[in-house]
Coordinates of C-alpha atoms and ligand atoms in Angstrom, one line a residue:
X1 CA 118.7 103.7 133.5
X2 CA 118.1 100.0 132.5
X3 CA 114.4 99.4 134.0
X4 CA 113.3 96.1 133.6
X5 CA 112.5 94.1 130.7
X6 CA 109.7 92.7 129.3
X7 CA 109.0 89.4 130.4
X8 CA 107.5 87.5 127.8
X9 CA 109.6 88.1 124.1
X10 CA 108.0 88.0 121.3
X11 CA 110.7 86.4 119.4
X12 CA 113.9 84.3 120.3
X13 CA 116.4 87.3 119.5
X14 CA 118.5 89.4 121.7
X15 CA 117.8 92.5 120.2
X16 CA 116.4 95.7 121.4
X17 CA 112.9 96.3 120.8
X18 CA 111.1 98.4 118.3
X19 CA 107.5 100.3 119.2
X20 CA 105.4 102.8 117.0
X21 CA 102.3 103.9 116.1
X22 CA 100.4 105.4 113.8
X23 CA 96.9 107.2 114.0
X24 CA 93.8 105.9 112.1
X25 CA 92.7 110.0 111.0
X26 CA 93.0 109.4 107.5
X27 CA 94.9 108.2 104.9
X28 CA 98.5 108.3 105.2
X29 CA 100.7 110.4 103.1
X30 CA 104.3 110.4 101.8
X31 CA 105.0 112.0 105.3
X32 CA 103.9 109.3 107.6
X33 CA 105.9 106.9 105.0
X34 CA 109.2 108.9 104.7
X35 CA 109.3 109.8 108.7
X36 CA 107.7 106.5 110.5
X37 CA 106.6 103.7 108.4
X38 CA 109.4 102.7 106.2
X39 CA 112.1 103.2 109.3
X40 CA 109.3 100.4 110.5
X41 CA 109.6 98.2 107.3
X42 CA 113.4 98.6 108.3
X43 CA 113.6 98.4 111.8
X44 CA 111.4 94.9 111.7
X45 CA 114.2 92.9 110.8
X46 CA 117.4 93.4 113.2
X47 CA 114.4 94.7 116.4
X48 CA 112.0 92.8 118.1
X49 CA 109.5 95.1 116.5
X50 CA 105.8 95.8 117.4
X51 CA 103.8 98.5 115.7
X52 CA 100.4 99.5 116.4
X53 CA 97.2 101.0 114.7
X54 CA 96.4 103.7 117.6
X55 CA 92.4 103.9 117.4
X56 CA 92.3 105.1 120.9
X57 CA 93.9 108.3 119.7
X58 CA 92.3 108.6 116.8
X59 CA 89.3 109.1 119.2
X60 CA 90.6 112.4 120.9
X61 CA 89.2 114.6 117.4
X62 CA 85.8 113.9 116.0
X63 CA 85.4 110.6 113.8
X64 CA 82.6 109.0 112.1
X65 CA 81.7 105.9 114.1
X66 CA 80.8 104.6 110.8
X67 CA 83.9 104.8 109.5
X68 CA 86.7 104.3 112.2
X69 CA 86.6 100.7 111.9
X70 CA 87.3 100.6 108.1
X71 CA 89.9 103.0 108.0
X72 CA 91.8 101.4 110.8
X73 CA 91.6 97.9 109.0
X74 CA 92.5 100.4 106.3
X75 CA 95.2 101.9 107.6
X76 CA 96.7 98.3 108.8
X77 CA 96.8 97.0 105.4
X78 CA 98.8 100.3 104.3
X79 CA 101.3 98.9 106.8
X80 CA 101.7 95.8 105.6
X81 CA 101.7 97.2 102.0
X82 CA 104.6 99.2 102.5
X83 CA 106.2 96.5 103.8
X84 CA 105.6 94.9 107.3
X85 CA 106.0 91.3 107.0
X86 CA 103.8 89.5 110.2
X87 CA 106.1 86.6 110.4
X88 CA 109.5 88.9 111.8
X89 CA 107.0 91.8 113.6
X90 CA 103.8 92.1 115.7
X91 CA 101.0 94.5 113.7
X92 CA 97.9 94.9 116.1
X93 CA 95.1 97.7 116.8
X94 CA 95.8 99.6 120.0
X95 CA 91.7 99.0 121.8
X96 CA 92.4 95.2 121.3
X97 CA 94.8 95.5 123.7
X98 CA 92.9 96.8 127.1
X99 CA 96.3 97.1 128.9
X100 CA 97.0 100.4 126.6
X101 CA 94.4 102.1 128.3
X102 CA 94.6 100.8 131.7
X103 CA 98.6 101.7 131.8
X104 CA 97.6 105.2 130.4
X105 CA 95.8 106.1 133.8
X106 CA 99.2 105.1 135.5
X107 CA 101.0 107.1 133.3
X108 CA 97.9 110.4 133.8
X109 CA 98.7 110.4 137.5
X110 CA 102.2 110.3 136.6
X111 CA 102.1 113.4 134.5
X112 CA 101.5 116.6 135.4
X113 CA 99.0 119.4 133.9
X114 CA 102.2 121.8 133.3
X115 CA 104.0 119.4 131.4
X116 CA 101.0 118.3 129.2
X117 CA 99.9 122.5 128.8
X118 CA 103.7 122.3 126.9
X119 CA 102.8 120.3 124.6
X120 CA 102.8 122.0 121.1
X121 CA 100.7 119.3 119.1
X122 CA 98.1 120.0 122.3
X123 CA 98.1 123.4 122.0
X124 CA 98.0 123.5 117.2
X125 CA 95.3 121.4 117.6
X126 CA 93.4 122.8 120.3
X127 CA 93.7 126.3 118.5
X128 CA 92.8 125.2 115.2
X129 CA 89.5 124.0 116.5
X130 CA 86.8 127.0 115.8
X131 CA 85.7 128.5 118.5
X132 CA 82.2 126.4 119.5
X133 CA 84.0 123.6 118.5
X134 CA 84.3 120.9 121.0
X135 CA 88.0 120.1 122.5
X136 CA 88.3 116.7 124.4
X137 CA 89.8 116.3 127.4
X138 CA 91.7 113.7 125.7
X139 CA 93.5 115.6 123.4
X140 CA 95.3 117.0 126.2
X141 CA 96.0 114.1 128.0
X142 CA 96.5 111.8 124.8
X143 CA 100.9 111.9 125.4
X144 CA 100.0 109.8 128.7
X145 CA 98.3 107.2 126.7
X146 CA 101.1 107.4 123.9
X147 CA 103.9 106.8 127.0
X148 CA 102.0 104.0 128.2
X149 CA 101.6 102.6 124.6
X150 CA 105.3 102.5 124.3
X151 CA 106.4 101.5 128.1
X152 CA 104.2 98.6 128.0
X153 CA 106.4 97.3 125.3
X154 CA 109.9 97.8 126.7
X155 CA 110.9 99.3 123.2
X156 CA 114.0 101.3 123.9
X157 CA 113.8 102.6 120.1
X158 CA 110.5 104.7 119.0
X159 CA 111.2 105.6 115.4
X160 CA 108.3 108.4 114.5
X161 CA 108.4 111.9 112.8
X162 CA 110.2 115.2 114.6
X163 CA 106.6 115.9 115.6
X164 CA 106.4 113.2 117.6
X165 CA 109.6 114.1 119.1
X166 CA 108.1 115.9 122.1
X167 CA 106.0 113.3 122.9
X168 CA 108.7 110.7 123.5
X169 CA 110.5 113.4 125.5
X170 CA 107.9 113.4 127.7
X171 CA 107.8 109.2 127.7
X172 CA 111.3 109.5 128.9
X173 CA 110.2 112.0 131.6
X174 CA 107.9 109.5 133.1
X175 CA 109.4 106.4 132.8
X176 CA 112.2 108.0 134.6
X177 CA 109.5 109.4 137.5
X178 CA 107.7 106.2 137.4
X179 CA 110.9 104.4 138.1
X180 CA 112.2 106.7 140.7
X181 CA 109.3 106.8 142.6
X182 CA 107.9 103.4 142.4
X183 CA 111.3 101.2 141.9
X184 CA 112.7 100.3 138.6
X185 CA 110.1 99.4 136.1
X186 CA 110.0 100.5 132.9
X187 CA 112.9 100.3 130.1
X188 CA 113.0 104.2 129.0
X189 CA 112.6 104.8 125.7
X190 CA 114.3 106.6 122.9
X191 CA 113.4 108.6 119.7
X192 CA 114.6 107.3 116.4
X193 CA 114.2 110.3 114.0
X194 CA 115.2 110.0 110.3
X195 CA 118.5 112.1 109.2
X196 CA 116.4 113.3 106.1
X197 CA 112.7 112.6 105.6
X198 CA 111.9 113.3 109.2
X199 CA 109.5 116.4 108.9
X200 CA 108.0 116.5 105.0
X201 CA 105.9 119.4 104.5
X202 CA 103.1 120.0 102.7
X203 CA 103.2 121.1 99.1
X204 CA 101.0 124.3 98.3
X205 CA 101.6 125.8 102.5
X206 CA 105.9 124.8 102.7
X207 CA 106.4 125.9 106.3
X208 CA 102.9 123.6 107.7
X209 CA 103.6 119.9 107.9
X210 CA 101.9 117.3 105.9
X211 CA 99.4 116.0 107.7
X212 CA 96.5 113.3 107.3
X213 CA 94.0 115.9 108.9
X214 CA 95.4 119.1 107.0
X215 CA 92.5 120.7 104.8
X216 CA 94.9 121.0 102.0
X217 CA 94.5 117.8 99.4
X218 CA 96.5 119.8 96.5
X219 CA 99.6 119.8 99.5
X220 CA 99.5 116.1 100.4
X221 CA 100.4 113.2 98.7
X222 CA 98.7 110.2 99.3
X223 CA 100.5 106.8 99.5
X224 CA 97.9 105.3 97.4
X225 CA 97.4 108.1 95.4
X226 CA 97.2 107.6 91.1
X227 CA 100.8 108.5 89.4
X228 CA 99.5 111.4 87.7
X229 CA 97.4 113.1 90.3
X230 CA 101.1 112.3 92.3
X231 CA 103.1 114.0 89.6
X232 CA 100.9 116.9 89.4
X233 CA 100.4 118.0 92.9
X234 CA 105.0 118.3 92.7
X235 CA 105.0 120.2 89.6
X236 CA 102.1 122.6 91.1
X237 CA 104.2 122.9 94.5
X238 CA 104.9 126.3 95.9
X239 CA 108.4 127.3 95.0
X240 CA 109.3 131.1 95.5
X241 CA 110.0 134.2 93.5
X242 CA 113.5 133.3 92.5
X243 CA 115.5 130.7 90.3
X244 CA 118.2 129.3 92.6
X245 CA 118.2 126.2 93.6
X246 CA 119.2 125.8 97.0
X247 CA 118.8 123.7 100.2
X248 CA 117.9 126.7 102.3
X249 CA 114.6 125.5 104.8
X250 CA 114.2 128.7 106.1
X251 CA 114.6 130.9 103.6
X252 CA 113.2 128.6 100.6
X253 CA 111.1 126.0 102.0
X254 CA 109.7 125.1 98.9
X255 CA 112.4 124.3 97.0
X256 CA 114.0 122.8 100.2
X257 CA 111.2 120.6 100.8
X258 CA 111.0 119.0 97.6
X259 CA 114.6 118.4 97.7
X260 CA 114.1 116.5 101.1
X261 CA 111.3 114.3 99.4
X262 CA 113.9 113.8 95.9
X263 CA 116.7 113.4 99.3
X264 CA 114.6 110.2 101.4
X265 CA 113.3 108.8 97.9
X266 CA 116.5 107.8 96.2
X267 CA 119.1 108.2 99.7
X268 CA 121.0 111.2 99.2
X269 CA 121.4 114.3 101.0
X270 CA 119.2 117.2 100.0
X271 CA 122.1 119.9 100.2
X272 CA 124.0 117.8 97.6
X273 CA 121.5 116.9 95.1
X274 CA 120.8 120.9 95.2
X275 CA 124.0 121.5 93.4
X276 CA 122.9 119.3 90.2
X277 CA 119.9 121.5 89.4
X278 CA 119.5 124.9 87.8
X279 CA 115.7 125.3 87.7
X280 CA 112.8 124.5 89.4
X281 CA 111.4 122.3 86.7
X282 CA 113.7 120.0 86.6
X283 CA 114.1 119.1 90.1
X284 CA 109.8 118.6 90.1
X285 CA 110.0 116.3 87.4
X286 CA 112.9 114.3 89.3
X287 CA 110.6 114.5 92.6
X288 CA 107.4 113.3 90.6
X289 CA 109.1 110.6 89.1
X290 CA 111.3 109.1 92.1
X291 CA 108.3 109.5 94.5
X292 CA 106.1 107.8 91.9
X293 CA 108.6 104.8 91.8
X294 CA 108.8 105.0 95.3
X295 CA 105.3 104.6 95.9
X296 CA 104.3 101.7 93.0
X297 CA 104.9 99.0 94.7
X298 CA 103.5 100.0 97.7
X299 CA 100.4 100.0 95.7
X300 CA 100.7 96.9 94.0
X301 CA 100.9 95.0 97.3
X302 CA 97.8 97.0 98.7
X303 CA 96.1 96.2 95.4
X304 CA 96.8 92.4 96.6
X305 CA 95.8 92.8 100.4
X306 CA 93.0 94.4 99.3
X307 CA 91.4 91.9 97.1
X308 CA 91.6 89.4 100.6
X309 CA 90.3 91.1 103.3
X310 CA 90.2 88.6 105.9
X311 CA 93.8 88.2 105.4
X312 CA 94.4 91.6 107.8
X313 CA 91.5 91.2 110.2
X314 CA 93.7 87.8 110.9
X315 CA 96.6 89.0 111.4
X316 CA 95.9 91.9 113.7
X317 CA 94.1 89.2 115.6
X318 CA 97.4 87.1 116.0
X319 CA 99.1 90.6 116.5
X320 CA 96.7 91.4 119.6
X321 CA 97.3 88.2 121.2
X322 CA 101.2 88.5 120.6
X323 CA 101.1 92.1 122.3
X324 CA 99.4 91.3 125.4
X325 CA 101.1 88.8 126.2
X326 CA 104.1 91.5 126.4
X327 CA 101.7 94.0 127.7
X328 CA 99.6 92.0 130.6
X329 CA 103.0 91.2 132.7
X330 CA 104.4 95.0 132.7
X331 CA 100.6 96.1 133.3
X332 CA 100.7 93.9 136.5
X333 CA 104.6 95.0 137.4
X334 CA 103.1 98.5 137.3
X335 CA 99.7 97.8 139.2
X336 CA 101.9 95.8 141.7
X337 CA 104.6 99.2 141.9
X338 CA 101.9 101.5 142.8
X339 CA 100.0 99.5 145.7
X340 CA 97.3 98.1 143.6
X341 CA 95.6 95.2 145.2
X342 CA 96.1 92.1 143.0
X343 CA 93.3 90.9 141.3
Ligands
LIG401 N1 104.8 115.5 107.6 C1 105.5 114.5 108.2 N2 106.7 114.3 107.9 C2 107.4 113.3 108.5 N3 106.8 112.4 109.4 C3 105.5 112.6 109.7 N4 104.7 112.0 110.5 C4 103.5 112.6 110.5 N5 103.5 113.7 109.6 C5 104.8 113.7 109.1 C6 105.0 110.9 111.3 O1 104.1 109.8 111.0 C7 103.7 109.1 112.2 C8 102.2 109.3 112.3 O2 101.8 109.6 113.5 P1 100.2 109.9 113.9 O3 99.3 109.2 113.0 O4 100.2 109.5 115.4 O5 99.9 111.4 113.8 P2 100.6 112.7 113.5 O6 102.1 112.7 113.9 O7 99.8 113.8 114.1 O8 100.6 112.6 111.9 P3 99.6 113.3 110.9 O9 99.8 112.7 109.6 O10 99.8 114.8 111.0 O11 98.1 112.9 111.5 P4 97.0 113.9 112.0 O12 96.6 114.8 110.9 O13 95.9 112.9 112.4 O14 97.5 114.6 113.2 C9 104.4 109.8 113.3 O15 105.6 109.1 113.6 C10 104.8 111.1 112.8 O16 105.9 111.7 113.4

C-alpha cells in the first residue's frame, strides 16, 4: 500500500525514511547495540533517519522519578556515542513530542484487546511481575503507542531487535486498518532485522535474551562497561558439558551465542567461524577481545559527550523541533481521517 507521505522532510533527499526507538530502562547492552543501534549509526546516512529516546514507554514498568530524566539524557548520549551524527539524523526524546501520545489513542481505538492479549513481550513481562506487584494498563497497550511512534514518521524501515518483531507486525496491522477504514493515511512500515546480531542472549541464562531490565549483571554486557569486567563476564559464559564447537542455537546456545557476538563484531557468519575453533577457550578469548575493540571507541566518544553536557540537552532540543514538524501534519491528517473537529 503506498499511504501518504510525510509532508514536511526533514532533509532534501529522496530516500526512504528510517524510525526507531529505544527505551530509557537502563543501560544499554551489547544487545541493543548489535540488534538496533549500530543498524541506526548505518542506516543515518543513505535514510532520512529519525530515532527516538522512548520515555513514554519507559513509564509502563516502575522508574525512579528521580532518575528517569538522567538516564534518558543518558541513554541519548549512548546514541550519539556509538555513532549518530545530528547533522545527517534527527535524535529527540519521545514526551517532547506531544503528537506521540495523541496519535497513540488513534492507534488504541484502532487496536483490538485480542490482538494486544497476543503480544508475547505483554504477556513475559506481565508474568514476571510478582504476584502483588502492580501491572499497568500501559504495558498492555504500550504496541499502540510504539505504532503511532513510527506512523507518525512515515518510516517505511524500522530496524530493531527480533523482539521487536511482533510489534511492527502489529504496526503494519493498523496502518493497513487505519487506512482501509479511514482513507489512505499512513505509509506502512517495515521491520529491518539484522542477518546476525539480531537476538544476543544473555551470557550466564543462553536461551533468555539480554536485556537492560534482566536481573542477571554477570549475563549482560554493558556498552560502557570496563575492558576487563567485559572480558571476564565471556570467559565465565555458560557453555555446555561437551567440547565441540558448533553453531547449533538449539542444542548449544552457549557456544552458539558467543559465536553470534564473535559473528556481528568482526562481519562473519557464525556457522563459519565455528569451523576455525577446537575449544571453548579459544573462541572466549576471540569474543572478549573483538567485543572489547568493538566497544572502545564507543567509549571514548561518551568519555567526550560526557565531559559537555549541554551539548546533548541541545541537540535533542533541535531534534524535538525537527520531529514535530514531521509529526504535527500526519497528527492533523489523522485527526481530520477520523471526524475530529479541527482545532
Ligand atoms: N538481546 C538483544 N539482542 C538484540 N537486540 C536487542 N534489543 C533488545 N535486546 C536485544 C533491541 O534493542 C532495541 C531496544 O528496544 P527497547 O529499549 O524498546 O526495549 P527492549 O526491546 O525490551 O530491550 P531490552 O534491552 O530488553 O529492554 P527492557 O529490559 O527495558 O525490556 C530494540 O530494537 C530491541 O529489539
Amino acid at each position: 500500500m503506498a499511504g501518504c507521505r510525510a509532508s514536511v522532510d526533514l532533509y532534501d533527499r529522496p530516500v526512504a525514511r528510517v524510525f526507531s526507538g529505544i527505551q530509557p530502562t537502563g543501560d544499554l547492552h551489547l544487545g541493543n547495540y548489535l540488534g538496533a543501534l549500530r543498524q541506526f549509526t548505518r542506516d543515518q546516512h543513505d535514510h532520512d533517519a529519525v530515532f527516538c529516546i522512548v520515555d513514554l514507554h519507559a513509564l509502563t514498568v516502575p522508574q525512579d522519578p528521580h532518575e528517569l530524566g538522567r538516564r534518558t539524557l543518558d541513554t541519548a548520549r549512548v546514541h550519539l556515542a556509538a555513532g549518530l551524527d545530528p547533522s545527517v539524523c534527527t535524535l529527540f526524546v519521545q514526551s517532547h513530542v506531544h503528537e506521540h501520545a495523541e496519535l497513540s489513542w488513534l492507534m488504541e481505538c484502532t487496536a483490538s484487546v485480542g490482538e494486544l492479549r497476543r503480544m508475547t513481550q505483554f504477556k513475559e513481562k506481565a508474568d514476571k511481575a510478582p504476584e502483588q506487584e502492580f501491572v499497568a494498563a500501559a504495558l498492555f497497550t504500550y504496541p499502540a503507542l510504539m505504532a503511532a511512534d513510527i506512523l507518525l514518521y512515515g518510516a517505511d524501515r524500522v530496524p530493531v531487535g527480533a523482539d521487536q518483531r511482533q510489534h511492527l507486525e502489529l504496526a503494519r496491522d493498523l496502518a493497513v486498518r487505519f487506512n482501509h477504514r479511514f482513507g489512505d493515511t499512513f505509509v506502512v512500515p517495515a521491520a529491518a532485522v539484522p542477518t546476525v546480531g539480531a537476538r544476543i542472549m544473555d551470557l550466564q541464562r543462553p536461551t533468555e535474551k539480554m536485556s537492560k531490565s534482566s536481573v542477571s549483571p554477570q549475563g549482560t554486557v554493558g556498552l560502557l562497561e570496563d575492558p576487563a569486567s567485559i572480558t571476564r563476564k565471556i570467559r565465565r559464559a555458560v557453555t555446555d558439558t561437551e567440547v565441540e564447537v558448533r553453531y547449533d542455537p538449539e542444542a548449544k546456545p552457549g557456544v552458539s551465542n558467543l559465536l553470534t557476538i564473535l559473528g556481528a563484531a568482526v562481519g562473519e557468519d557464525p556457522a563459519q567461524l565455528a569451523r576455525r575453533y577446537q575449544q571453548y577457550g579459544e573462541l572466549k578469548v576471540d569474543c572478549a577481545e573483538a567485543v572489547v575493540a568493538l566497544l572502545e571507541p564507543i567509549q571514548a566518544r561518551y568519555a567526550e559527550l560526557a565531559a559537555e553536557p549541554s551539548r546533548t540537552a541541545a541537540i535533542l532540543a533541535e531534534g524535538a523541533a525537527k520531529a514535530r514538524a514531521v509529526a504535527a501534519p500526519v497528527l492533523e491528517q489523522a485527526r481530520a481521517a477520523v471526524g475530529l473537529l479541527p482545532r
